[in-house]
XYZ file of C-alpha atoms in Angstrom:
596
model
C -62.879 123.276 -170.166
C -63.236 126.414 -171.121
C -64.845 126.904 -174.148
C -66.918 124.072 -172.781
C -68.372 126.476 -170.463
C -69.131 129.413 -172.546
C -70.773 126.680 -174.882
C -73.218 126.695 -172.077
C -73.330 130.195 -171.324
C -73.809 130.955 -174.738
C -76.848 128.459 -174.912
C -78.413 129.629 -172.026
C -78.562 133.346 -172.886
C -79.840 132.067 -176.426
C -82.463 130.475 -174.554
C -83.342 133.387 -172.303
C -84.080 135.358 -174.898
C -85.701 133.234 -176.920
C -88.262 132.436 -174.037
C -88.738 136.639 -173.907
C -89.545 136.995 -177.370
C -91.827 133.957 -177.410
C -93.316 136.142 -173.738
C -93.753 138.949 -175.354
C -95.215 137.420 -178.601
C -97.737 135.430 -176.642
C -98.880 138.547 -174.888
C -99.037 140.512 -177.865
C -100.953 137.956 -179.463
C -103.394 138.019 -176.110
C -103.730 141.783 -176.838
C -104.356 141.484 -179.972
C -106.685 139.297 -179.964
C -108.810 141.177 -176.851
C -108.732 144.014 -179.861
C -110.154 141.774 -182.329
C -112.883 140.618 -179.735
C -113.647 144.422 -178.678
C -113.868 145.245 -182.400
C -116.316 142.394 -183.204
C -118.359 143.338 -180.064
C -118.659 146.623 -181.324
C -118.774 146.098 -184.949
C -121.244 143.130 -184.676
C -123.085 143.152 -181.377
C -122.985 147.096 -180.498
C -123.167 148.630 -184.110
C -126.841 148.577 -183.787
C -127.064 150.065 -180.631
C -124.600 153.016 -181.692
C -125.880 153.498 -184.818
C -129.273 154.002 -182.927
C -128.088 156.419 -180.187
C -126.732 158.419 -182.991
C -130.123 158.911 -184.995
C -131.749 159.260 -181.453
C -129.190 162.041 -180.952
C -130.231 163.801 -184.412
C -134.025 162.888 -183.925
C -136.328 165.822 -183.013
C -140.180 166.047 -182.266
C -141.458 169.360 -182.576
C -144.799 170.150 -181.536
C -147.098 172.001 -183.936
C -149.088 174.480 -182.324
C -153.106 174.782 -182.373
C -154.474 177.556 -183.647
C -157.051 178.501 -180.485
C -160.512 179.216 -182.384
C -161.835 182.980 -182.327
C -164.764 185.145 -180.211
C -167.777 186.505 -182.903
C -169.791 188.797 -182.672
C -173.477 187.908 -184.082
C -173.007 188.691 -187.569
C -169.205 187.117 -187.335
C -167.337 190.007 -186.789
C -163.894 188.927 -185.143
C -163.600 190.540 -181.674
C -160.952 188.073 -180.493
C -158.113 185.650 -183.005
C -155.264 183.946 -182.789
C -153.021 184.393 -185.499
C -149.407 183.085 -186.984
C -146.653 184.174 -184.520
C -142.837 182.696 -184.670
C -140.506 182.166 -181.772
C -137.088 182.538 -183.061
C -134.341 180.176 -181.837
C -130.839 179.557 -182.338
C -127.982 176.832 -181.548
C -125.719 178.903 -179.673
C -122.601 176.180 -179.948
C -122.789 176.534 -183.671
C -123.657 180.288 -183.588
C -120.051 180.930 -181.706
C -117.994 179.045 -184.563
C -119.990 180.663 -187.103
C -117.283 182.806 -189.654
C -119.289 185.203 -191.983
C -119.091 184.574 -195.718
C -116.965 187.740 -197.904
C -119.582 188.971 -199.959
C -117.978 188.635 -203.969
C -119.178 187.767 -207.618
C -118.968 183.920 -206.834
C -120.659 184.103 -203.252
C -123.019 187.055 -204.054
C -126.078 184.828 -203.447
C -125.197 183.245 -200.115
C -122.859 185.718 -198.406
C -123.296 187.805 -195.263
C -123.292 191.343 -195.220
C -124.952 194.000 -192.841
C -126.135 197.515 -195.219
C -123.445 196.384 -197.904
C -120.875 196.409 -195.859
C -119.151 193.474 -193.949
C -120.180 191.765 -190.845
C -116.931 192.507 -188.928
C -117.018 190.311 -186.474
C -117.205 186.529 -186.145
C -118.977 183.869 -183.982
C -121.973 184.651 -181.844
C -120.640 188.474 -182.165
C -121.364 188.364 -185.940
C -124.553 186.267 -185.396
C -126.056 188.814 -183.282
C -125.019 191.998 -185.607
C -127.268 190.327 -188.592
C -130.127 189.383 -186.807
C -130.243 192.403 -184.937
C -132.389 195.125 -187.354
C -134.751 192.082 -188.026
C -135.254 191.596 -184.842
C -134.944 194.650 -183.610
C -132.708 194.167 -180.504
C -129.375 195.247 -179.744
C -126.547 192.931 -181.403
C -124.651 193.166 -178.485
C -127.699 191.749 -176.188
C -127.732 189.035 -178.843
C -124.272 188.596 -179.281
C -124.559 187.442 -175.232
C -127.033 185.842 -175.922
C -125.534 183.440 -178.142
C -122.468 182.705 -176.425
C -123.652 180.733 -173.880
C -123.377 176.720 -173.349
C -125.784 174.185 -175.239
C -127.700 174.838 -178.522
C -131.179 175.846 -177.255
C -131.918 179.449 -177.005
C -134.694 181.250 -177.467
C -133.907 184.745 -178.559
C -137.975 186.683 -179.419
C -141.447 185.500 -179.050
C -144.883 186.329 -181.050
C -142.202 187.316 -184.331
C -144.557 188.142 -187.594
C -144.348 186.122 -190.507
C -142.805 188.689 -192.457
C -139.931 188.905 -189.920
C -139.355 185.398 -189.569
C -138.851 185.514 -193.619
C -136.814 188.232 -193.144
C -134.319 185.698 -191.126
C -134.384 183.084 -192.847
C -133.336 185.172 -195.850
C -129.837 186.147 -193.579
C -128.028 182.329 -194.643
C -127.922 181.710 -191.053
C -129.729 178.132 -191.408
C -129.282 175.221 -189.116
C -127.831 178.403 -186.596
C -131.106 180.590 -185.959
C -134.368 179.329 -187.324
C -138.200 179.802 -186.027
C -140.613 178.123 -184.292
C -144.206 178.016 -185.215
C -146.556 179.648 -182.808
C -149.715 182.304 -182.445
C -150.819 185.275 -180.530
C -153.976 186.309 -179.269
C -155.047 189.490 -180.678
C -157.928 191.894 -179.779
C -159.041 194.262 -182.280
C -161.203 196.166 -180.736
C -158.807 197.012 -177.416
C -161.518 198.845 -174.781
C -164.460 197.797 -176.717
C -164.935 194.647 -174.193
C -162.153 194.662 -172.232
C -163.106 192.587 -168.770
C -165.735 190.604 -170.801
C -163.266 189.044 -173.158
C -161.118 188.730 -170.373
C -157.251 186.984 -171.844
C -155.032 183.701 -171.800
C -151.859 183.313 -169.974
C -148.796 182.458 -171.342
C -149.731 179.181 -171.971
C -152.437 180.158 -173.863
C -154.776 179.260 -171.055
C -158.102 181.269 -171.357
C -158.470 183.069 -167.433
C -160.859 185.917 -167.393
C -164.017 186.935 -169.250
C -165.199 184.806 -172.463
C -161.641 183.333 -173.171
C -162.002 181.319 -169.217
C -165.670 180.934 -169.860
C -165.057 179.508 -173.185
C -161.890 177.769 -173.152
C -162.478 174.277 -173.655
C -164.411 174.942 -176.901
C -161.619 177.373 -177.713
C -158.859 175.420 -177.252
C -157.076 173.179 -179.852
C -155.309 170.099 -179.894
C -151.559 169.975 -181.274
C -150.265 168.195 -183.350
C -146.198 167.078 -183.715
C -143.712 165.827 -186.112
C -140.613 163.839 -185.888
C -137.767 164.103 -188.027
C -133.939 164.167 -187.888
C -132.029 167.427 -188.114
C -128.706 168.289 -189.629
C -125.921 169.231 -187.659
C -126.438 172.685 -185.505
C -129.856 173.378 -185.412
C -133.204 173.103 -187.176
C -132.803 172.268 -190.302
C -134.988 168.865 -191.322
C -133.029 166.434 -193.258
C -134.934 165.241 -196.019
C -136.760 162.046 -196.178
C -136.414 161.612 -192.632
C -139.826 162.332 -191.110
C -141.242 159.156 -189.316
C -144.195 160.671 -188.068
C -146.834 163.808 -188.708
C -150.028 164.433 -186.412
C -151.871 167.414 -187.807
C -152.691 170.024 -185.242
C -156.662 170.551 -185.140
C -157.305 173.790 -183.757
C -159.777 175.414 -181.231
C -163.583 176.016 -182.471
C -164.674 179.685 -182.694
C -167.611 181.158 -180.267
C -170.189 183.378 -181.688
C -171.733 185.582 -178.872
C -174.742 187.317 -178.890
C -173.616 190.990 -178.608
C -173.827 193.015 -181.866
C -170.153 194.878 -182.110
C -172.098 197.788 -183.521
C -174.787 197.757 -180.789
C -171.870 197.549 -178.418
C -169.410 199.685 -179.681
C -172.306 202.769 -179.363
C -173.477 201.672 -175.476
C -169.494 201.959 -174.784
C -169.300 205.302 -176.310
C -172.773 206.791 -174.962
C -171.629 205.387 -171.368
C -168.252 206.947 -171.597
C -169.593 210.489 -172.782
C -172.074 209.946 -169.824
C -169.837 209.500 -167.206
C -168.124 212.731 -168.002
C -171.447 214.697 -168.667
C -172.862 213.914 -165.530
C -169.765 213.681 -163.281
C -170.630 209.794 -162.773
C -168.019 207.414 -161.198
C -168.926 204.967 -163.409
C -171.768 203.647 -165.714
C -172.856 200.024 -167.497
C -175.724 199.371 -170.400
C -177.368 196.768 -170.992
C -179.352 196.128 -174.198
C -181.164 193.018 -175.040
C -183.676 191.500 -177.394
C -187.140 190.783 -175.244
C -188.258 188.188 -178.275
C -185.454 185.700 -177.396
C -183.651 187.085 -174.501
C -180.121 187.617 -176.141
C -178.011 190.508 -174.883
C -177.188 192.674 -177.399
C -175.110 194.469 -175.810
C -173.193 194.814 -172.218
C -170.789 197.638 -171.897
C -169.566 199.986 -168.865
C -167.516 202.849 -168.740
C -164.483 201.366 -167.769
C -161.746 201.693 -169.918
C -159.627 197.888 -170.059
C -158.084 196.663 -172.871
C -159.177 192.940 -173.339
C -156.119 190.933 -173.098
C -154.386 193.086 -170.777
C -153.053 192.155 -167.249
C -155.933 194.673 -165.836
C -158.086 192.457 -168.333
C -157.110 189.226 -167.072
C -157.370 190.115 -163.383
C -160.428 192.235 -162.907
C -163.666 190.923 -163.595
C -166.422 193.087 -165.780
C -168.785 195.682 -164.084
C -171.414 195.055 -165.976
C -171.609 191.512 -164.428
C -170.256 191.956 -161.255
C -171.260 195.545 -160.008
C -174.593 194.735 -157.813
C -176.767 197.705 -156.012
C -180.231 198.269 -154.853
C -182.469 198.858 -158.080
C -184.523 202.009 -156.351
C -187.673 202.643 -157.873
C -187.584 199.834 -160.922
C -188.268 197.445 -158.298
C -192.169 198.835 -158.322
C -192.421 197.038 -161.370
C -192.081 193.516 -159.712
C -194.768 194.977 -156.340
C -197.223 196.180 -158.714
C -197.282 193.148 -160.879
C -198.158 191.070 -158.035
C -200.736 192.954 -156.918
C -202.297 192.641 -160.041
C -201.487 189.120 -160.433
C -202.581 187.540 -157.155
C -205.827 189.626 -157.639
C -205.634 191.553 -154.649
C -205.209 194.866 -156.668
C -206.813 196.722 -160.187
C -204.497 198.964 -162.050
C -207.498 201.711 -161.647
C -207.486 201.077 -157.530
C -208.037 204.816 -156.438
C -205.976 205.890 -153.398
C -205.608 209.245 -151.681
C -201.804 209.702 -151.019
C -200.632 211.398 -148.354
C -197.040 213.078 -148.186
C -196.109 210.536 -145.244
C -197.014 207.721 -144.175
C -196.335 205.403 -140.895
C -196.825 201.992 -140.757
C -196.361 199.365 -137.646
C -194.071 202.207 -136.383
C -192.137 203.182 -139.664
C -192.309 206.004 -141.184
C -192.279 206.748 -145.452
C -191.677 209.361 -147.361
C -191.431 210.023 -151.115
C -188.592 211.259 -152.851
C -190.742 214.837 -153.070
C -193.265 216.653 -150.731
C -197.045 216.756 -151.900
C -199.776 216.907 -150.136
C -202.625 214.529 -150.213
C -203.014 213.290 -154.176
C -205.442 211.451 -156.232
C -203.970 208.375 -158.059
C -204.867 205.081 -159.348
C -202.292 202.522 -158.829
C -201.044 203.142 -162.436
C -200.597 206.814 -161.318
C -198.651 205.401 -157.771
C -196.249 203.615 -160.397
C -195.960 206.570 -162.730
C -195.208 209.328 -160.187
C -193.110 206.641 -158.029
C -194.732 206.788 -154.897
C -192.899 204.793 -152.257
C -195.981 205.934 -149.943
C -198.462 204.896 -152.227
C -196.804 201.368 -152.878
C -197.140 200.640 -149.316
C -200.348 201.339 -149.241
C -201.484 199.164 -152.010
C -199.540 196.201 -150.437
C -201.573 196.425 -147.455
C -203.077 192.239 -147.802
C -199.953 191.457 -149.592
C -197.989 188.741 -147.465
C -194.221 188.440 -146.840
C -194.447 185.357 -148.563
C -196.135 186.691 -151.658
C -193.747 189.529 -151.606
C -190.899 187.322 -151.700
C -192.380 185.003 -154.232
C -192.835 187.621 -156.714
C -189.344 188.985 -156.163
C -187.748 185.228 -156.845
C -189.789 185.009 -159.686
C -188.433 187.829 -161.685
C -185.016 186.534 -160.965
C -184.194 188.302 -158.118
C -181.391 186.882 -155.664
C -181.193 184.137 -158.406
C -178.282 183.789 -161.097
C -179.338 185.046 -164.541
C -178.045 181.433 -165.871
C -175.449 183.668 -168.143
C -172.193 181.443 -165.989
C -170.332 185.149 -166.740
C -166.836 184.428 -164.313
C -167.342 186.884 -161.641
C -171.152 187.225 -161.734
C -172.527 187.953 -158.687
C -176.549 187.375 -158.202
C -176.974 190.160 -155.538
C -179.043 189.704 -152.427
C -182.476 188.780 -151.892
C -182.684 187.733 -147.597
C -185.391 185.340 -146.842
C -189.012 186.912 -145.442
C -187.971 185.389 -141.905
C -185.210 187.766 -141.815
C -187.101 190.791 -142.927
C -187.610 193.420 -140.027
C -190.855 195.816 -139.737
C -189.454 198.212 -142.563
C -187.605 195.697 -144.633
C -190.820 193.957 -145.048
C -192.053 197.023 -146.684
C -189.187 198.656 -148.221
C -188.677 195.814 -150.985
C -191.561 196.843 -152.674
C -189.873 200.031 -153.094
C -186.527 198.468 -154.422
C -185.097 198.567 -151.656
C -183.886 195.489 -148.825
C -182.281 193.791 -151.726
C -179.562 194.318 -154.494
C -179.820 193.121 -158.241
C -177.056 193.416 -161.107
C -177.531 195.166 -164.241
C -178.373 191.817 -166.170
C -181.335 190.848 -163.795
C -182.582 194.507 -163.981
C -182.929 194.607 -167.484
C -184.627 191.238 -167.182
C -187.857 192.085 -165.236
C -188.476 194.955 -167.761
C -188.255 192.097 -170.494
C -190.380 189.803 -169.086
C -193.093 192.482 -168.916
C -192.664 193.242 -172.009
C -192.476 189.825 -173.233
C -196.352 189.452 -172.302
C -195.225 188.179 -168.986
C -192.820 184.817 -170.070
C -189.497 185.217 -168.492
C -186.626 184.055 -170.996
C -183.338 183.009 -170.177
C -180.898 185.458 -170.995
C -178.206 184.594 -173.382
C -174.662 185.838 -174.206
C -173.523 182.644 -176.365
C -174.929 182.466 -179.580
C -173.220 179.225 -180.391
C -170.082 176.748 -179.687
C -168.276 173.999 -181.036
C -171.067 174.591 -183.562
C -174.071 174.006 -181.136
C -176.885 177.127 -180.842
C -176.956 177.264 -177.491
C -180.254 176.295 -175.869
C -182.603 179.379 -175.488
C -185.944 176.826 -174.308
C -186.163 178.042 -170.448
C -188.823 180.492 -170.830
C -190.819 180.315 -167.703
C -194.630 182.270 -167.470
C -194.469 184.818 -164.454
C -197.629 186.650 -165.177
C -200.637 186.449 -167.522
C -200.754 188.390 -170.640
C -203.280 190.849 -169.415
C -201.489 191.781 -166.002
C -198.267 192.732 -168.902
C -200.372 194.260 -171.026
C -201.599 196.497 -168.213
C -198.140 196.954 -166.685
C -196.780 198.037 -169.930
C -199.528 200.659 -170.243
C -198.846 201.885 -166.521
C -195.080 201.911 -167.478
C -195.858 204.189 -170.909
C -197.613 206.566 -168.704
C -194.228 206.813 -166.651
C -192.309 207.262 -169.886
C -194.770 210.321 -170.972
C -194.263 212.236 -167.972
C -190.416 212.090 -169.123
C -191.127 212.634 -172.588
C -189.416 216.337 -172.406
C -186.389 215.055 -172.459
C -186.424 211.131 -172.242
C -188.049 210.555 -176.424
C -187.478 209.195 -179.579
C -189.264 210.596 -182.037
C -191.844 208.206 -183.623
C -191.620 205.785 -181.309
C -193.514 204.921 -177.750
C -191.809 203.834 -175.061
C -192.373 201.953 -171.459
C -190.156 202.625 -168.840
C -189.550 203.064 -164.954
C -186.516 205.287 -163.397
C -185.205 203.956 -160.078
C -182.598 206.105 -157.421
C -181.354 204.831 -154.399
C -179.048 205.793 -151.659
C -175.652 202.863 -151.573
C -172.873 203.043 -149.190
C -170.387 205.212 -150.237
C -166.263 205.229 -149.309
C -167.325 206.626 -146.154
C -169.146 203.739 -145.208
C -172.370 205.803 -145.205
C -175.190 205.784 -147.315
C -173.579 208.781 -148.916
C -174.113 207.911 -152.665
C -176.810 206.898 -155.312
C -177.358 204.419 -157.812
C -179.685 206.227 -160.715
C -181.022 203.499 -163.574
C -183.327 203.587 -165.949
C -184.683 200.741 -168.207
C -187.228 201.239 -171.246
C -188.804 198.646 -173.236
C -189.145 200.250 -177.040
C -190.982 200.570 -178.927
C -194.131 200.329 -176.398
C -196.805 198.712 -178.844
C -194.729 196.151 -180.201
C -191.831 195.508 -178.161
C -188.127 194.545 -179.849
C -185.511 195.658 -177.044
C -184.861 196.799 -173.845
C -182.282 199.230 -172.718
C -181.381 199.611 -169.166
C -178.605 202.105 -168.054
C -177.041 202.345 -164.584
C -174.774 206.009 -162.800
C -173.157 205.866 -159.951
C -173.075 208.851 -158.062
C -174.237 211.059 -160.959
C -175.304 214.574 -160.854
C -179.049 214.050 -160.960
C -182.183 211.349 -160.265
C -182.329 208.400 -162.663
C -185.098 209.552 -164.964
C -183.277 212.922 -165.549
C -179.765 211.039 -165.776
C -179.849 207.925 -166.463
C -183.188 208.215 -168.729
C -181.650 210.408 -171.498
C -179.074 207.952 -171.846
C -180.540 205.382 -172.502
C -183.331 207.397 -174.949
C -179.920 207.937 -177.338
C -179.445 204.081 -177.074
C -182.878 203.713 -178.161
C -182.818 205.569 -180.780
C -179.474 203.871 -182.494
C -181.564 201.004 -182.293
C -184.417 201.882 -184.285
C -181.975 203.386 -186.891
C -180.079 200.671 -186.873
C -182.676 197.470 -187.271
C -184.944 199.740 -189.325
C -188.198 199.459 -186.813
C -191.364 200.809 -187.747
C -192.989 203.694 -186.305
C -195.430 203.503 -183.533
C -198.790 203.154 -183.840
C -200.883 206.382 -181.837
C -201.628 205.661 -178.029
C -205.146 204.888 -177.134
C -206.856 203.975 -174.121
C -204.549 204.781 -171.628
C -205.339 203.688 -168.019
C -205.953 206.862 -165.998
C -203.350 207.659 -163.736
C -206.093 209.870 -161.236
C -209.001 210.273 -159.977
């Protein structure tokens, strides 16, 4: 009975753990086979996936920079370029398990040493030490630099050629490498400061010619895609899937002759200081075609600067009243609408009261003998007034639109400002009278130079032009618009020759005739009173045959415009006849007489 029983003990435990092992097999079986499924999932179905994520991880598009085109002078002289700049960049993950290699017979050509000696230090540490005297920063800067998370870093912008050479020649590759890039560059510094104006970071044009300019300037870029090795920017080869050249910017030629330029910004400087002037602008341009030659003030910006970039140039923006220059535009009316002769005799007294106002002119005489060539050659504000007795308001103001003032001079300069011309509604019993004096209204340096232009021109006035060409387009110079016959020029250019002899002691070039008119008026000053002057003067030369005109504006100087402002420009004058080679004048004859 007995052994009967542990018979069936014995078969029962047999069974038990026969039924666990054939558990445990089944599950292992289940587990197994959930392996087998995973791996064919991710061998078969997610293999392509992975395989892509990795080559997406490796994959890199790097953008290839446009070269932004350059600002010309005339004859093509570069006065603004962008050229090859690096930014250098390093993986910092790979840069902190860097381990310089001993320098030795077998590793002489790839190992790292710092002046023949060894690097002394490894990870981002040593990293920084080599790239330190290229870079010229302090290792230890670079060094914490480098030992930061990730493996983007950029480390030194606008890096020369030669320096980025210079790195790559330190066997640091796939660590620190460069990025292709540019930097504007201004080789002339003061020459044109506010007029070129500069580019932000971004290379963004956002003053002067570059904002002016910038969509002809600017480039497109290009990019490539490839796959780099481990730790940085190494390409592996064979791997690039796509290349889109960069096309870069177009140049601008301007108008302004560097040379012509470079002399104006000299004379004005040495002016300023001679005759203890706050500030002073030139302004030189071709009467033929209307192109500004020149357009330079005292001020002393370098273009591309921050002082660049935010202040706009004087020379465009600076507006005042033009004085006595603004007889020009009174006196050609009169002889245009017929209602005066340039040999009108007047006797002028030394004051003069009108509708309750009273004139004066800028010295004392008694009663004088002049024509109305002599009123505009000894500037007589009394003797303007007088001849514009019969000319209306309306005429007044028609005459002073006409020569451009109150009207833009069509240059689009950023910052130009068109001065102030009030409507003949608004004038009051002396304003009525004292804009055909120059004064009532205000005029910048640009439109000044144009009314003396247009005279000489034989009366057309041309549109003024600073752009020479763009995207390889000559700009447009068509708009030429007739404000007065040929005769009423040719007479105002004698009356103006006669005011250019009776400053010949000092205001000459030798050889050469010139027409001109000075102009001085009283501006507001800091005190908010009409406490300072404005002293131009603008000459067309040479008088029989005219090529230029040079017009030159002091504020505040230490004397009238004719005696200040008139010897200035004579030395600007005679650069240009040296320079384009014009003939001599032929001798003066006929002169209309000046009095009676």
């Amino acid at each position: 009975m007995k052994a009967t029983i542990a018979r069936i003990v014995h078969l029962y435990k047999v069974k038990t753990f026969a039924f666990k092992c054939i558990a445990v097999g089944v599950a292992l079986g289940i587990v197994a086979t959930m392996c087998l499924a995973q791996l064919a999932s991710t061998q078969l179905i997610g293999g392509r996936q992975t395989a892509q994520a990795a080559t997406a991880s490796r994959t890199s598009r790097v953008t290839l920079s446009a070269k932004r085109g350059r600002i010309l002078d005339t004859n093509g002289t570069v006065l603004a370029q962008s050229v090859e700049r690096y930014t250098i960049v390093a993986n910092p993950e790979a840069a902190q398990e860097f381990v310089p290699t001993d320098c030795n017979e077998k590793t002489k050509d790839y190992c790292d040493e710092i002046d023949g000696k060894p690097v002394g230090a490894t990870g981002a540490a040593a990293v920084g030490r080599l790239l330190a005297k290229a870079l010229d920063m302090n290792a230890m800067e670079l060094g914490a630099d480098l030992s930061i998370s990730g493996q983007y870093v950029v480390l030194k912008k606008d890096v020369t050629p030669q320096v980025k050479r210079t790195i790559d020649d330190l066997n640091l590759g796939g660590i620190v490498w460069g990025e292709l890039s540019s930097e504007r560059l201004y080789p002339d510094g003061e020459l044109m400061g506010s007029l070129l104006g500069g580019v932000n970071d971004e290379g963004v044009g956002v003053a002067g010619f570059e904002q002016m300019e910038n969509k002809t300037l600017t480039g497109t870029d290009g990019h490539q895609i490839y796959q780099r090795g481990n730790y940085g920017g190494e390409e592996i080869p064979g791997t690039m899937t796509e290349a889109v050249a960069a096309k870069d910017g177009k140049d601008v030629t301007l108008t302004i002759d560097r040379d012509v330029q470079w002399y104006a910004k000299k004379i004005m400087k040495e002016a300023t200081a001679q005759y203890s002037a706050q500030w002073g602008i030139a302004v030189v341009q071709n009467v033929q075609n209307g192109e500004i030659l020149a357009l330079a003030d005292s001020d002393e910006i370098a273009a591309g600067s921050d002082e660049a970039k935010m202040n706009v140039s004087r020379a465009v923006s600076q507006t005042f009243e033009p004085g006595s220059i603004g007889k020009v535009i009174s006196m050609s009316g009169y002889l245009q609408t017929g209602l005066r002769k340039p040999t009108d005799q007047y006797t002028v007294p030394g004051q003069l009261t009108v509708d309750g106002q009273t004139y004066k002119d800028a010295f004392e005489h008694g009663d004088e003998h002049w024509t109305l060539a002599g009123i505009l050659q000894k500037s007589s504000n009394i003797g303007m007034v007088m001849a514009g007795d019969g000319y209306t308001d309306e005429q007044r103001y028609e005459y002073l639109t006409k020569f451009g003032i109150g009207q833009s001079t069509g240059l689009d300069l950023p910052g130009e400002s068109s001065g102030v011309l009030t409507s003949p509604s608004a004038w009051d019993a002396r304003t009525r009278n004292t804009v055909l004096f120059g004064q009532g209204y205000t005029v910048n340096a640009l439109q000044l130079s144009n009314i003396v232009a247009t005279i000489a021109n034989k009366g057309v006035k041309q549109q003024q032009s600073i752009i020479k060409s763009d995207d390889g387009n000559t700009e447009n110079k068509s708009k030429a618009t007739r404000v007065v016959d040929e005769q009423v020029a040719a007479q105002m250019m004698d009356a103006m020759e006669s005011v250019s002899d009776s400053y010949s002691a000092f205001v000459k070039v030798d050889g050469y005739r010139m027409a001109a008119k000075s102009g001085t008026a009283e501006v507001q000053g800091a005190d908010g009173k009409l406490s300072s002057i404005i002293s131009d003067y603008s000459v067309a030369i040479p008088a029989d045959n005219p090529r230029f005109v040079v017009t030159v504006v002091l504020k505040d100087p230490t004397g009238f415009g004719g005696l200040t402002a008139g010897p200035v420009s004579a030395q600007i004058c005679a650069f240009l006849m040296q320079k384009y080679e014009v003939p001599i004048s032929t001798p003066r004859k006929d002169a209309i007489p000046v009095t009676w």
